[in-house]
Coordinates of C-alpha atoms in Angstrom, one line a residue:
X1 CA 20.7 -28.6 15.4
X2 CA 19.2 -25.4 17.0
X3 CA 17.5 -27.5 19.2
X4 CA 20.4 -29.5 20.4
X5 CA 21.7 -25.8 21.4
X6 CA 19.1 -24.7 23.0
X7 CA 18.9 -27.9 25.3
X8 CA 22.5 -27.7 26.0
X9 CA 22.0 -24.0 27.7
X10 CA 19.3 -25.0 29.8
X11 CA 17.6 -21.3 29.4
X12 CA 13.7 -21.8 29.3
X13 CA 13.4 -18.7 27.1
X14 CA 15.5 -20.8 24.4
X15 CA 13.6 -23.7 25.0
X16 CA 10.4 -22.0 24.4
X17 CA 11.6 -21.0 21.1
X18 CA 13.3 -24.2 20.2
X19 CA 8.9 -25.6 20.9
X20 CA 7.7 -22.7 18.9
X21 CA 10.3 -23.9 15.8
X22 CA 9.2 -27.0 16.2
X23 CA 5.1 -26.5 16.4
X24 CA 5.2 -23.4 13.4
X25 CA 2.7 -24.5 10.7
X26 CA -0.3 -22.7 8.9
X27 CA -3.6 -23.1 10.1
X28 CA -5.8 -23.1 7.6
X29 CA -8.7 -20.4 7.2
X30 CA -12.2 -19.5 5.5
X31 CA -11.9 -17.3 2.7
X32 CA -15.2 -18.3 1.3
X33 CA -14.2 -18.4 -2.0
X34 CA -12.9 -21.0 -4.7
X35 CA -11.0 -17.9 -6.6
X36 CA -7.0 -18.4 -7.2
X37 CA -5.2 -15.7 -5.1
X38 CA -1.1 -14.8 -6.0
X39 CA -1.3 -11.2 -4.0
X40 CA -1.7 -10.6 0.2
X41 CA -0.7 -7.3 1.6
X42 CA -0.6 -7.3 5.9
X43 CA -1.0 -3.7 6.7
X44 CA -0.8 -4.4 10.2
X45 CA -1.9 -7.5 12.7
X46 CA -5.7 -7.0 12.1
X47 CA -6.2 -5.6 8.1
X48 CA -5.2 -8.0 5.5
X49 CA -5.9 -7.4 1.7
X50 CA -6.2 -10.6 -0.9
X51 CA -6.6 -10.3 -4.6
X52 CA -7.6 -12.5 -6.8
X53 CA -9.1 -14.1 -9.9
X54 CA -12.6 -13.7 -11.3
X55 CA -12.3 -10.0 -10.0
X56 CA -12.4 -11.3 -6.2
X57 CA -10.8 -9.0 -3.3
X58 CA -10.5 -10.2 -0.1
X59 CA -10.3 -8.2 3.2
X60 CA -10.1 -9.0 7.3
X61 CA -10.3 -6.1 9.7
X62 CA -10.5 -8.9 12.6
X63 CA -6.6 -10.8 11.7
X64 CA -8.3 -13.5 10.3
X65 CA -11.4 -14.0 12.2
X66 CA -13.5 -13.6 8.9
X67 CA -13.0 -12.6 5.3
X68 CA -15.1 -10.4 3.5
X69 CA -15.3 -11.6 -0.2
X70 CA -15.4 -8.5 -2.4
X71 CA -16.5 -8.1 -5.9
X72 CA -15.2 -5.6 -8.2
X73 CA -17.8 -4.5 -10.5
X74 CA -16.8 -4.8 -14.6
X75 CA -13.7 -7.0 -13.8
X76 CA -15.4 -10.3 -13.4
X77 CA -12.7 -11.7 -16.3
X78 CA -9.8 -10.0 -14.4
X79 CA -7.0 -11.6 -12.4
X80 CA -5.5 -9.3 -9.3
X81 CA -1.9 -10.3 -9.5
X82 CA -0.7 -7.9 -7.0
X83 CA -2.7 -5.6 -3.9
X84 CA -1.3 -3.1 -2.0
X85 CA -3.4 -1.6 1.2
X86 CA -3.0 1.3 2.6
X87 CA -5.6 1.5 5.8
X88 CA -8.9 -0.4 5.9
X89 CA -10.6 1.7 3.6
X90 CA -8.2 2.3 0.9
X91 CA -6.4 -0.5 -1.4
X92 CA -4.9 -0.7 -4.7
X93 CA -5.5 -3.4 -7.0
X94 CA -3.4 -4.3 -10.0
X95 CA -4.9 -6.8 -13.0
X96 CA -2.4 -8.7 -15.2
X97 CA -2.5 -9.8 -18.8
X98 CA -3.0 -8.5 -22.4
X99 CA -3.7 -4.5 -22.4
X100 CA -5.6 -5.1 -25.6
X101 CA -7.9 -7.6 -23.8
X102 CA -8.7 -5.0 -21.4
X103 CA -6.6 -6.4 -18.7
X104 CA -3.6 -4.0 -17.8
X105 CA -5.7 -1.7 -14.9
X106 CA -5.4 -0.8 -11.6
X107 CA -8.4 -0.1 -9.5
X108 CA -8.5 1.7 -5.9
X109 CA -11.0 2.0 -3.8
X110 CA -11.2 4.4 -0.8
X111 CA -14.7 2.5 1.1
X112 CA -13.5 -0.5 2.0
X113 CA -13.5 -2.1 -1.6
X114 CA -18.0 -1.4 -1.3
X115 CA -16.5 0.6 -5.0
X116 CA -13.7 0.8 -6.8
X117 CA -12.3 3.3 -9.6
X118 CA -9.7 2.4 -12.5
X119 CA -6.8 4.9 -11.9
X120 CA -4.4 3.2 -14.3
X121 CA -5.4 1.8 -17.8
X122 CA -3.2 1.2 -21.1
X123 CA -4.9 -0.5 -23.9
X124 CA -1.4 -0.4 -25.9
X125 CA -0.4 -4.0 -27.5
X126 CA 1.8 -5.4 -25.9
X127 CA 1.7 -4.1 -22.6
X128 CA 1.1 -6.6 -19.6
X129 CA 1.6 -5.4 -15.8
X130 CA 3.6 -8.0 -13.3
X131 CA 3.9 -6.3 -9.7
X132 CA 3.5 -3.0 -7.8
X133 CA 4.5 -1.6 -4.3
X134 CA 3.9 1.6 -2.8
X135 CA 6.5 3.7 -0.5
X136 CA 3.4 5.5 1.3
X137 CA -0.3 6.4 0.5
X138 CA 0.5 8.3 -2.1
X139 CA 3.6 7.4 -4.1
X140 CA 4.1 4.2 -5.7
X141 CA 6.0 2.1 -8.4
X142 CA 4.9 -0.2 -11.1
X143 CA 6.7 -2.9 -13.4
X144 CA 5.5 -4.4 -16.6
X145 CA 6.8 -6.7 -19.6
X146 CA 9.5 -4.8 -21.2
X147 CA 8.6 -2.3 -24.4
X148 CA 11.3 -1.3 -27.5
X149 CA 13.8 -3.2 -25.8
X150 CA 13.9 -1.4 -21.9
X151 CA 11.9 -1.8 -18.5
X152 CA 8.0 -1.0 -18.4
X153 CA 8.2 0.9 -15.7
X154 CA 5.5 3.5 -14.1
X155 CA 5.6 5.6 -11.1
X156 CA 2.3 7.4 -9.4
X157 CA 3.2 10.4 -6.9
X158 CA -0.6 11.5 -6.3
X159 CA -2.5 8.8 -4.7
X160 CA -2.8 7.0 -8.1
X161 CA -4.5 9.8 -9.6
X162 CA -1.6 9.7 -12.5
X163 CA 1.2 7.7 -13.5
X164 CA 4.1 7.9 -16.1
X165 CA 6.1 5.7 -17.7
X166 CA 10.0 5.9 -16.1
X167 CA 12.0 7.5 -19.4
X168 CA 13.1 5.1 -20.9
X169 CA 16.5 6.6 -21.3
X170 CA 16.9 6.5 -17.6
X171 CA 16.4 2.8 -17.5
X172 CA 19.4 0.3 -19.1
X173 CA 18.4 -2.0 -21.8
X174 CA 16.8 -5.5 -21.2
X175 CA 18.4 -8.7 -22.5
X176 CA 16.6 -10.8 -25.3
X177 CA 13.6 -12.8 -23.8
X178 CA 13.7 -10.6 -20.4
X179 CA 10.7 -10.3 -17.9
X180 CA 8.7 -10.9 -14.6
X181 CA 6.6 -13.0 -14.0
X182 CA 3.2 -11.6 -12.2
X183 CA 3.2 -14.7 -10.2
X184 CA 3.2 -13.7 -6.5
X185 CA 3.0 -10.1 -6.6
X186 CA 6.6 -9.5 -4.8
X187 CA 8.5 -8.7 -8.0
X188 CA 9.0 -5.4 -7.0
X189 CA 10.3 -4.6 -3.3
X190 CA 10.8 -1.1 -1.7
X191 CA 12.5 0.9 1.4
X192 CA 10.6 4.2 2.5
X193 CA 13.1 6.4 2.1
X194 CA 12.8 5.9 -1.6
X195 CA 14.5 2.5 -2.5
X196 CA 13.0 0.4 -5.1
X197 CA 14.0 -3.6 -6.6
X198 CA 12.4 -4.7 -9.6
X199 CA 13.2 -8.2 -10.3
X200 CA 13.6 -10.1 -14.0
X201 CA 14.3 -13.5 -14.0
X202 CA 18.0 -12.8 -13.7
X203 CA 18.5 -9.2 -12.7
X204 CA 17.8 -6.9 -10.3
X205 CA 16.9 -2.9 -11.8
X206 CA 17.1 -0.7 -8.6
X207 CA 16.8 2.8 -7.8
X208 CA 17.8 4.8 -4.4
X209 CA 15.5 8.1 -5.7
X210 CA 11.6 6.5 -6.1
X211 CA 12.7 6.2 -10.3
X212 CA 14.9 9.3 -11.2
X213 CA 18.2 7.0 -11.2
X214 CA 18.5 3.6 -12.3
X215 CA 21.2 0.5 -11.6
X216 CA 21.0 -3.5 -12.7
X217 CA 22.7 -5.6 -10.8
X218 CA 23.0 -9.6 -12.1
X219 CA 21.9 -12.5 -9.8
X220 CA 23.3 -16.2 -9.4
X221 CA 19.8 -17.1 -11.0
X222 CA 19.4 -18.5 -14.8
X223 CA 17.2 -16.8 -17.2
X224 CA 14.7 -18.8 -18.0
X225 CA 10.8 -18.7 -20.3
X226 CA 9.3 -20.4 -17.0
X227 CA 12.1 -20.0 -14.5
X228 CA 14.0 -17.6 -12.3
X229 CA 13.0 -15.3 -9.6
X230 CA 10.0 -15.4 -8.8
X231 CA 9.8 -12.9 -6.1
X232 CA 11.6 -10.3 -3.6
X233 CA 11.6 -9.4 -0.2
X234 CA 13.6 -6.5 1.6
X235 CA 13.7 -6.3 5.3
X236 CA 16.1 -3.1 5.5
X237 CA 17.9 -0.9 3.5
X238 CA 20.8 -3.4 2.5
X239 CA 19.6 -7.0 3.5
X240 CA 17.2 -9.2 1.4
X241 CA 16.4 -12.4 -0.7
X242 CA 15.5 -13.5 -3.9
X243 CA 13.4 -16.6 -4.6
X244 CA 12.7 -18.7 -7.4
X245 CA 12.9 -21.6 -9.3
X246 CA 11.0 -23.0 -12.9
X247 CA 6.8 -22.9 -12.6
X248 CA 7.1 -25.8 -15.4
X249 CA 9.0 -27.9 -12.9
X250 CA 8.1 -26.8 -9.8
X251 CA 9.2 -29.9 -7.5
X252 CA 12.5 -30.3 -9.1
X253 CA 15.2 -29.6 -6.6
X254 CA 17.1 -26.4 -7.9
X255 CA 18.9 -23.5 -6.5
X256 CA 15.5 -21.6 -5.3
X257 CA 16.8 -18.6 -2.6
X258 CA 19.1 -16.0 -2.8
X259 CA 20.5 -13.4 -0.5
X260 CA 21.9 -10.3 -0.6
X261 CA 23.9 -7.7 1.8
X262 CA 24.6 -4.8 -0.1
X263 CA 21.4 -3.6 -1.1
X264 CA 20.9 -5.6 -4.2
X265 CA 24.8 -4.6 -5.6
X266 CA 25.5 -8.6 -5.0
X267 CA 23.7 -11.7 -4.7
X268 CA 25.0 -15.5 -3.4
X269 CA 22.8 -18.3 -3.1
X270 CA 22.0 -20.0 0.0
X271 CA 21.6 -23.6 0.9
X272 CA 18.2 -25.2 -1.4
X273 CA 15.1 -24.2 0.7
X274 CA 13.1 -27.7 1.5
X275 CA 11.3 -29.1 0.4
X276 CA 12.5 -29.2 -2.7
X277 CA 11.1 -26.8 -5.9
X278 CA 9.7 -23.3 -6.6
X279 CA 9.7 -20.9 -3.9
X280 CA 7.4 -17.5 -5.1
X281 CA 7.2 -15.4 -2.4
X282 CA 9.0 -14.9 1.2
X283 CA 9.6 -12.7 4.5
X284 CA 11.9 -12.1 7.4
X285 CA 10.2 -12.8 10.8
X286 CA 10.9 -10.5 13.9
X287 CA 13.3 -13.6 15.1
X288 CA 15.3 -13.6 12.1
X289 CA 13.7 -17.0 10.5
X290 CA 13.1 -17.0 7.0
X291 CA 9.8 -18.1 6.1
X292 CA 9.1 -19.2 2.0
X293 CA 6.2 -20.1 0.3
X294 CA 5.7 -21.6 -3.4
X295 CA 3.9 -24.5 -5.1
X296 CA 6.3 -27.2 -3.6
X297 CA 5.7 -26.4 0.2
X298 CA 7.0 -24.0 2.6
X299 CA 10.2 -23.6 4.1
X300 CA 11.7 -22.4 7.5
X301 CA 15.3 -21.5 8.4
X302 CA 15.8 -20.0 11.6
X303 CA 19.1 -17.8 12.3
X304 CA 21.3 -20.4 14.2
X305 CA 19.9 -23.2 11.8
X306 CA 22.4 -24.4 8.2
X307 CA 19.4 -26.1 6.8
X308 CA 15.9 -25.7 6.2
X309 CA 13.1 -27.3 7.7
X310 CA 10.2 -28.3 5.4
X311 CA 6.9 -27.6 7.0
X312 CA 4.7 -28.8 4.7
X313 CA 3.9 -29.5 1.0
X314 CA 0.8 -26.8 0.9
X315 CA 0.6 -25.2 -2.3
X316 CA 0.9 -20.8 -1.5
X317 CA 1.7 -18.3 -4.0
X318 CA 2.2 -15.2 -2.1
X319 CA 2.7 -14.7 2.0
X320 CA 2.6 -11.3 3.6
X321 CA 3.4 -10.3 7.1
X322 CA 3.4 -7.5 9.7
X323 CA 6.1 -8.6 12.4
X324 CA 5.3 -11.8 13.7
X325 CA 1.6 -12.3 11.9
X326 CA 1.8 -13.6 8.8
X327 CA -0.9 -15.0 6.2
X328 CA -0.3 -17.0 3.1
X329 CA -2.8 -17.7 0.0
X330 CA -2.7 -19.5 -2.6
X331 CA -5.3 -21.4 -5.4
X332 CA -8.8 -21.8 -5.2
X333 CA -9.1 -20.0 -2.0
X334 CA -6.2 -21.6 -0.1
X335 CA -5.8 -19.2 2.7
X336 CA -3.8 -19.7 6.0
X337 CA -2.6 -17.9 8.7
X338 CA 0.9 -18.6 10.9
X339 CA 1.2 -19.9 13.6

């Protein structure tokens, strides 16, 4: 339909965009490595940050060009489920699983990931760490698998140096069987001036003041053990989306994007992204498209567009972008970059 528009106002600038719509796709790129990948931060058009399983990191200071496959030292049985990089040198990697198996750390590194440090470790049963985002260098936010019946929820203001658990009677109880999953390391989204949106499968837990405050706000999306949201993604104070969908079923057509416009108070769904199926992670581009990612395909739906265009059926977990560059990654080393 945009198309049709475009053609009908005769305006080359439109018909440029209406042939960049039309070519979009991911070209593919060496990450030299067959690790599985569900976290990608783009700090700006040049550094990227990857992490993965088998205690792989990946990096680009060239946008792409090459990879550098980095190995963290003592975490060879560790799985990076979320990455958050702050400049070329310094990153922050979060491992998910069992905190009695050793797995509940986060590691930073301040060379360029040549070393890394463990900043965060709990060895407590029971605990299991899902997603992570920072509001600056120094001051970051946490979410795990709900403890004694309320959020797990852990805030660093130095760098990483320490973190505490959010009081638990700040945070409103959690309903019977509620979670994250760490599946594309987007389940918590945050504004600079001190917003944060952690995502269950159902509900959104927010705060306007980096922890001290909490709300939850319900979504149109169904609690499920293997389905609900699967990630967030906040493009100003009051404006972003929700996706999702069931990991067990993960072509079946289903209700998969949400979208809010009043900072996470109300949610609606939009039309069913296409293809068809779970959508983990997405991102609003400079021209107002919305581009989605997950283990059905990836889907596009520009501004003056009511449906979405399927690009492909490429398998991506998480995508990350700064303005109009934008990488996605996904299992066994499946990297790509926009174009």
């Amino acid at each position: 339909m945009i198309c049709s528009i475009f053609k009908k106002k005769a305006h080359l600038l439109f018909l440029l965009l209406c042939a960049n719509t039309i070519n979009a796709q991911w070209v593919k790129q060496e990450s030299g490595t067959d690790a599985s990948f569900r976290s990608i931060h783009a700090i700006n058009k040049k550094v990227v940050w990857a992490g993965g399983s088998k205690g792989t990191v990946l990096r680009t200071t060239n946008a792409g060009a090459t990879w550098q496959v980095l190995k963290v030292n003592g975490a060879e049985k560790l799985d990076f489920r979320d990455i958050y990089g702050v400049n070329e040198k310094v990153a922050y990697i979060m491992s998910a699983g069992l905190a009695e198996e050793g797995a509940a750390k986060v590691f930073k590194t301040t060379d360029g990931g040549n070393s890394w440090k463990v900043v965060l470790e709990y060895k407590d049963k029971g605990v299991f760490f899902d997603s992570m985002d920072f509001w600056n260098e120094k001051e970051g936010i946490l979410i795990g698998d709900p403890i004694d019946d309320k959020p797990f929820i852990l805030r660093t203001l130095d760098a990483g140096n320490t973190w505490q658990r959010i009081n638990k009677e700040k945070l409103p109880p959690v309903l019977e069987g509620e979670a994250s999953f760490a599946s594309s390391g987007t389940c918590v989204a945050v504004q600079a001036n001190g917003k944060a949106w952690l995502n269950t499968q159902s509900r959104i837990f927010f705060t306007a003041d980096k922890g001290e405050t909490w709300q939850v706000y319900k979504t149109p999306f169904k609690q499920g053990q293997t389905s609900g949201i699967f990630g967030l993604h906040f493009w100003n104070e009051n404006q972003g989306i929700a996706v999702g969908g069931d990991y067990k079923n993960d072509k079946e057509k289903v209700e998969n994007v949400a979208i809010t416009q009043d900072a996470g108070k109300t949610w609606k769904f939009l039309v069913s992204a296409q293809p068809d199926g779970l959508k983990e992670s997405g991102w609003m581009l400079p021209n107002k498209s919305l581009l989605l990612v997950g283990t059905s395909g990836t889907s596009l739906l520009t501004e003056d567009e009511t449906t979405w265009k399927a690009i492909d059926n490429e398998s991506f977990h998480s995508i990350s972008c700064f303005k109009d560059a934008c990488w996605a990654i996904g299992g066994k080393g499946n990297l790509a970059k926009w174009k």
